[in-house]
Amino acid sequence: GAVVSQHPSRVICKSGTSVKIECRSLDFQATTMFWYRQFPKQSLMLMATSNEGSKATYEQGVEKDKFLINHASLTLSTLTVTSAHPEDSSFYICSAVAGADTQYFGPGTRLTVL
Amino acid sequence: QKEVEQNSGPLSVPEGAIASLNCTYSDRGSQSFFWYRQYSGKSPELIMFIYSNGDKEDGRFTAQLNKASQYVSLLIRDSQPSDSATYLCAVNIVSGGYNKLIFGAGTRLAVHP
């Protein structure tokens, strides 16, 4: 149980385009999902908390207009990187909460912006 | 600023030995503690969680929690080369009315044959 999927697993796009990443909880419902970013050889950085039916809560320093989060159902949250630039290239990972507070991670999406 | 501290390593142990990974945290109000394993290029995978003081065992893994000392550790018995990965300690905090995890930077474990 507690399986989380992400799609796509890898994406390459041109600078200035927008990219949407989907995060799904496959065998449980998740009121809360999280979005993280990880640069090479660094730890996870929490970007935002996504709550079903309400606006996402962004961490300090994360641009909410650039990283759009939608949590439309109890099994799906999406992250859209708008007007992507090379510095947005990173490993984006979502997690979904099962039970009280246990986070299960998706496999991640590697974004490369040319 | 809530913090979680881990030794970055690498921690090198021979195959079959016990690997001991340590973590300290700053928020005395934290109640939930997690260990994740992350292989290079992959996302974190949950190993264990622990809520109560003392030891919790699951197969070759034992998590230990001491809330008075704000210390949590992970022991890996009979270490295998496949255990070579980065181990992330995570502590749950409540911020702005929401639960979220604060991660340590991770300890890199290398198990050599």
mmCIF file of C-alpha atoms in Angstrom:
data_model
loop_
_atom_site.group_PDB
_atom_site.id
_atom_site.type_symbol
_atom_site.label_atom_id
_atom_site.label_comp_id
_atom_site.label_asym_id
_atom_site.label_seq_id
_atom_site.Cartn_x
_atom_site.Cartn_y
_atom_site.Cartn_z
ATOM 1 C CA GLY A 1 0.000 0.000 0.000
ATOM 2 C CA ALA A 2 0.805 3.733 0.048
ATOM 3 C CA VAL A 3 1.954 3.990 -3.548
ATOM 4 C CA VAL A 4 2.512 7.408 -5.102
ATOM 5 C CA SER A 5 3.096 7.950 -8.797
ATOM 6 C CA GLN A 6 4.445 10.919 -10.715
ATOM 7 C CA HIS A 7 4.221 11.760 -14.353
ATOM 8 C CA PRO A 8 6.290 12.428 -16.345
ATOM 9 C CA SER A 9 9.444 10.878 -14.935
ATOM 10 C CA ARG A 10 11.646 13.009 -17.124
ATOM 11 C CA VAL A 11 10.997 16.106 -19.203
ATOM 12 C CA ILE A 12 13.153 18.324 -21.353
ATOM 13 C CA CYS A 13 11.735 21.649 -22.441
ATOM 14 C CA LYS A 14 12.796 24.916 -23.966
ATOM 15 C CA SER A 15 13.282 28.041 -21.911
ATOM 16 C CA GLY A 16 10.053 30.013 -21.564
ATOM 17 C CA THR A 17 7.681 27.084 -21.823
ATOM 18 C CA SER A 18 5.504 25.686 -19.027
ATOM 19 C CA VAL A 19 5.663 22.169 -17.683
ATOM 20 C CA LYS A 20 2.993 20.318 -15.697
ATOM 21 C CA ILE A 21 3.882 17.487 -13.317
ATOM 22 C CA GLU A 22 1.223 15.197 -11.903
ATOM 23 C CA CYS A 23 1.329 13.442 -8.548
ATOM 24 C CA ARG A 24 -1.163 10.701 -7.755
ATOM 25 C CA SER A 25 -1.816 8.593 -4.694
ATOM 26 C CA LEU A 26 -2.757 5.230 -6.188
ATOM 27 C CA ASP A 27 -4.180 3.233 -3.299
ATOM 28 C CA PHE A 28 -5.144 5.819 -0.722
ATOM 29 C CA GLN A 29 -6.663 9.253 -0.470
ATOM 30 C CA ALA A 30 -4.408 12.109 0.482
ATOM 31 C CA THR A 31 -5.806 15.322 1.848
ATOM 32 C CA THR A 32 -2.302 16.710 1.944
ATOM 33 C CA MET A 33 0.499 16.403 -0.578
ATOM 34 C CA PHE A 34 3.858 18.097 -0.623
ATOM 35 C CA TRP A 35 6.149 19.275 -3.398
ATOM 36 C CA TYR A 36 9.921 19.203 -2.978
ATOM 37 C CA ARG A 37 12.848 20.145 -5.135
ATOM 38 C CA GLN A 38 16.280 18.599 -4.936
ATOM 39 C CA PHE A 39 19.436 19.867 -6.590
ATOM 40 C CA PRO A 40 22.405 17.510 -7.129
ATOM 41 C CA LYS A 41 24.109 16.437 -3.915
ATOM 42 C CA GLN A 42 21.746 18.543 -1.808
ATOM 43 C CA SER A 43 18.923 17.586 0.487
ATOM 44 C CA LEU A 44 15.230 17.923 -0.176
ATOM 45 C CA MET A 45 13.845 21.431 -0.153
ATOM 46 C CA LEU A 46 10.149 21.767 0.606
ATOM 47 C CA MET A 47 8.481 24.053 -1.903
ATOM 48 C CA ALA A 48 4.847 23.950 -0.886
ATOM 49 C CA THR A 49 2.095 22.122 0.929
ATOM 50 C CA SER A 50 -0.873 21.174 -1.217
ATOM 51 C CA ASN A 51 -4.233 20.679 0.453
ATOM 52 C CA GLU A 52 -7.250 19.301 -1.364
ATOM 53 C CA GLY A 53 -9.823 21.972 -2.039
ATOM 54 C CA SER A 54 -7.774 24.901 -0.820
ATOM 55 C CA LYS A 55 -4.869 27.062 -1.879
ATOM 56 C CA ALA A 56 -1.370 25.723 -1.527
ATOM 57 C CA THR A 57 0.906 27.025 1.189
ATOM 58 C CA TYR A 58 4.281 28.044 -0.186
ATOM 59 C CA GLU A 59 7.577 28.074 1.661
ATOM 60 C CA GLN A 60 9.473 31.306 2.014
ATOM 61 C CA GLY A 61 11.313 32.201 -1.144
ATOM 62 C CA VAL A 62 9.211 30.043 -3.461
ATOM 63 C CA GLU A 63 7.354 32.082 -6.094
ATOM 64 C CA LYS A 64 3.713 31.077 -6.074
ATOM 65 C CA ASP A 65 3.105 32.608 -9.503
ATOM 66 C CA LYS A 66 5.910 30.586 -11.009
ATOM 67 C CA PHE A 67 5.118 27.263 -9.356
ATOM 68 C CA LEU A 68 1.375 26.757 -9.651
ATOM 69 C CA ILE A 69 -0.102 23.998 -7.534
ATOM 70 C CA ASN A 70 -3.565 22.523 -7.910
ATOM 71 C CA HIS A 71 -4.941 19.817 -5.632
ATOM 72 C CA ALA A 72 -8.225 19.128 -7.348
ATOM 73 C CA SER A 73 -9.011 15.755 -5.807
ATOM 74 C CA LEU A 74 -7.978 13.512 -2.943
ATOM 75 C CA THR A 75 -5.692 11.545 -5.251
ATOM 76 C CA LEU A 76 -4.203 14.158 -7.567
ATOM 77 C CA SER A 77 -2.012 17.217 -7.158
ATOM 78 C CA THR A 78 -0.302 19.018 -10.019
ATOM 79 C CA LEU A 79 2.688 21.336 -10.125
ATOM 80 C CA THR A 80 3.073 23.626 -13.116
ATOM 81 C CA VAL A 81 6.408 25.332 -13.639
ATOM 82 C CA THR A 82 5.538 28.403 -15.652
ATOM 83 C CA SER A 83 7.965 30.123 -18.011
ATOM 84 C CA ALA A 84 10.690 27.683 -17.088
ATOM 85 C CA HIS A 85 14.321 28.767 -17.196
ATOM 86 C CA PRO A 86 17.544 26.748 -16.991
ATOM 87 C CA GLU A 87 17.868 27.509 -13.273
ATOM 88 C CA ASP A 88 14.580 25.654 -12.731
ATOM 89 C CA SER A 89 16.242 22.440 -13.874
ATOM 90 C CA SER A 90 16.031 20.107 -10.907
ATOM 91 C CA PHE A 91 14.559 16.908 -9.504
ATOM 92 C CA TYR A 92 10.976 17.561 -8.415
ATOM 93 C CA ILE A 93 9.470 15.090 -5.964
ATOM 94 C CA CYS A 94 5.995 14.935 -4.523
ATOM 95 C CA SER A 95 4.818 13.138 -1.436
ATOM 96 C CA ALA A 96 1.399 12.217 -0.126
ATOM 97 C CA VAL A 97 0.373 11.805 3.476
ATOM 98 C CA ALA A 98 -1.117 8.488 4.568
ATOM 99 C CA GLY A 99 -2.355 8.093 8.101
ATOM 100 C CA ALA A 100 -1.624 10.895 10.531
ATOM 101 C CA ASP A 101 1.618 12.260 9.192
ATOM 102 C CA THR A 102 3.584 9.648 7.268
ATOM 103 C CA GLN A 103 4.764 10.893 3.885
ATOM 104 C CA TYR A 104 5.237 8.526 0.962
ATOM 105 C CA PHE A 105 7.209 9.852 -1.963
ATOM 106 C CA GLY A 106 6.608 9.619 -5.657
ATOM 107 C CA PRO A 107 9.470 8.516 -7.924
ATOM 108 C CA GLY A 108 10.293 12.092 -8.898
ATOM 109 C CA THR A 109 10.408 14.098 -12.115
ATOM 110 C CA ARG A 110 13.695 15.231 -13.568
ATOM 111 C CA LEU A 111 13.228 18.549 -15.338
ATOM 112 C CA THR A 112 15.811 19.888 -17.750
ATOM 113 C CA VAL A 113 15.257 23.335 -19.218
ATOM 114 C CA LEU A 114 17.378 24.122 -22.248
ATOM 115 C CA GLN B 1 14.479 27.936 12.807
ATOM 116 C CA LYS B 2 13.683 24.261 13.215
ATOM 117 C CA GLU B 3 16.727 22.139 12.452
ATOM 118 C CA VAL B 4 17.650 18.541 11.944
ATOM 119 C CA GLU B 5 21.340 17.699 12.032
ATOM 120 C CA GLN B 6 23.078 14.666 10.578
ATOM 121 C CA ASN B 7 26.686 13.824 9.943
ATOM 122 C CA SER B 8 27.112 13.925 6.173
ATOM 123 C CA GLY B 9 29.556 11.028 6.139
ATOM 124 C CA PRO B 10 30.457 9.018 4.270
ATOM 125 C CA LEU B 11 30.085 6.337 6.887
ATOM 126 C CA SER B 12 31.991 3.318 5.666
ATOM 127 C CA VAL B 13 31.299 -0.100 7.182
ATOM 128 C CA PRO B 14 32.271 -3.617 6.130
ATOM 129 C CA GLU B 15 29.647 -6.032 4.926
ATOM 130 C CA GLY B 16 27.968 -7.796 7.841
ATOM 131 C CA ALA B 17 28.720 -5.052 10.366
ATOM 132 C CA ILE B 18 26.279 -2.795 12.189
ATOM 133 C CA ALA B 19 25.847 0.686 10.732
ATOM 134 C CA SER B 20 24.819 3.380 13.197
ATOM 135 C CA LEU B 21 23.282 6.580 11.862
ATOM 136 C CA ASN B 22 22.551 9.498 14.144
ATOM 137 C CA CYS B 23 20.341 12.553 14.058
ATOM 138 C CA THR B 24 19.579 15.436 16.424
ATOM 139 C CA TYR B 25 16.714 17.873 16.194
ATOM 140 C CA SER B 26 15.942 21.245 17.706
ATOM 141 C CA ASP B 27 12.144 21.321 18.143
ATOM 142 C CA ARG B 28 11.241 19.836 21.526
ATOM 143 C CA GLY B 29 7.607 19.707 20.470
ATOM 144 C CA SER B 30 8.209 17.206 17.662
ATOM 145 C CA GLN B 31 6.348 13.947 18.124
ATOM 146 C CA SER B 32 7.019 11.979 14.929
ATOM 147 C CA PHE B 33 10.342 10.890 13.506
ATOM 148 C CA PHE B 34 11.151 9.196 10.239
ATOM 149 C CA TRP B 35 14.045 7.545 8.469
ATOM 150 C CA TYR B 36 14.166 7.488 4.690
ATOM 151 C CA ARG B 37 16.671 5.881 2.357
ATOM 152 C CA GLN B 38 17.582 7.567 -0.900
ATOM 153 C CA TYR B 39 19.584 5.920 -3.631
ATOM 154 C CA SER B 40 21.436 8.176 -6.028
ATOM 155 C CA GLY B 41 19.062 9.624 -8.606
ATOM 156 C CA LYS B 42 15.986 8.195 -6.907
ATOM 157 C CA SER B 43 13.357 9.568 -4.558
ATOM 158 C CA PRO B 44 13.313 8.834 -0.809
ATOM 159 C CA GLU B 45 11.885 5.555 0.399
ATOM 160 C CA LEU B 46 10.405 5.234 3.882
ATOM 161 C CA ILE B 47 12.283 2.817 6.134
ATOM 162 C CA MET B 48 10.759 3.421 9.526
ATOM 163 C CA PHE B 49 8.905 5.849 11.719
ATOM 164 C CA ILE B 50 8.996 6.109 15.492
ATOM 165 C CA TYR B 51 6.825 8.060 17.893
ATOM 166 C CA SER B 52 7.759 6.786 21.351
ATOM 167 C CA ASN B 53 10.951 6.830 23.358
ATOM 168 C CA GLY B 54 12.956 3.639 23.128
ATOM 169 C CA ASP B 55 13.654 1.172 20.370
ATOM 170 C CA LYS B 56 11.553 0.021 17.456
ATOM 171 C CA GLU B 57 12.720 -2.913 15.382
ATOM 172 C CA ASP B 58 11.774 -3.915 11.852
ATOM 173 C CA GLY B 59 13.864 -6.681 10.327
ATOM 174 C CA ARG B 60 17.479 -5.561 10.162
ATOM 175 C CA PHE B 61 16.571 -1.996 11.105
ATOM 176 C CA THR B 62 16.191 -0.547 14.597
ATOM 177 C CA ALA B 63 15.157 3.028 15.245
ATOM 178 C CA GLN B 64 15.977 4.552 18.598
ATOM 179 C CA LEU B 65 14.404 7.694 20.023
ATOM 180 C CA ASN B 66 15.375 9.761 23.035
ATOM 181 C CA LYS B 67 13.156 12.834 23.260
ATOM 182 C CA ALA B 68 14.911 14.184 26.359
ATOM 183 C CA SER B 69 18.180 14.322 24.443
ATOM 184 C CA GLN B 70 16.424 15.233 21.145
ATOM 185 C CA TYR B 71 18.188 12.374 19.477
ATOM 186 C CA VAL B 72 17.063 9.702 17.045
ATOM 187 C CA SER B 73 19.195 6.990 15.496
ATOM 188 C CA LEU B 74 18.970 4.150 13.012
ATOM 189 C CA LEU B 75 20.878 0.904 13.357
ATOM 190 C CA ILE B 76 21.291 -1.398 10.394
ATOM 191 C CA ARG B 77 22.352 -4.893 11.325
ATOM 192 C CA ASP B 78 24.184 -7.255 8.966
ATOM 193 C CA SER B 79 24.857 -4.406 6.558
ATOM 194 C CA GLN B 80 24.822 -5.308 2.874
ATOM 195 C CA PRO B 81 26.338 -3.517 -0.122
ATOM 196 C CA SER B 82 22.741 -2.859 -1.255
ATOM 197 C CA ASP B 83 22.298 -0.725 1.878
ATOM 198 C CA SER B 84 24.750 1.791 0.422
ATOM 199 C CA ALA B 85 22.680 4.953 0.056
ATOM 200 C CA THR B 86 21.981 8.279 1.701
ATOM 201 C CA TYR B 87 19.861 8.039 4.823
ATOM 202 C CA LEU B 88 17.623 10.985 5.609
ATOM 203 C CA CYS B 89 16.338 11.732 9.073
ATOM 204 C CA ALA B 90 13.057 13.670 9.118
ATOM 205 C CA VAL B 91 11.186 15.264 11.983
ATOM 206 C CA ASN B 92 7.553 16.296 11.882
ATOM 207 C CA ILE B 93 6.724 19.830 12.989
ATOM 208 C CA VAL B 94 3.538 21.846 12.988
ATOM 209 C CA SER B 95 3.870 25.114 11.118
ATOM 210 C CA GLY B 96 1.025 27.416 10.199
ATOM 211 C CA GLY B 97 -1.447 24.796 11.322
ATOM 212 C CA TYR B 98 -0.022 22.117 9.039
ATOM 213 C CA ASN B 99 2.181 19.127 9.645
ATOM 214 C CA LYS B 100 5.361 19.091 7.616
ATOM 215 C CA LEU B 101 8.689 17.316 7.683
ATOM 216 C CA ILE B 102 12.028 18.931 8.279
ATOM 217 C CA PHE B 103 14.798 16.857 6.705
ATOM 218 C CA GLY B 104 18.395 16.538 7.674
ATOM 219 C CA ALA B 105 21.003 16.799 4.954
ATOM 220 C CA GLY B 106 21.469 13.033 5.035
ATOM 221 C CA THR B 107 24.260 10.628 5.903
ATOM 222 C CA ARG B 108 25.895 8.743 3.081
ATOM 223 C CA LEU B 109 26.481 5.099 3.967
ATOM 224 C CA ALA B 110 28.944 2.956 2.068
ATOM 225 C CA VAL B 111 28.983 -0.785 2.781
ATOM 226 C CA HIS B 112 32.043 -2.439 1.319
ATOM 227 C CA PRO B 113 32.372 -6.187 0.634
#
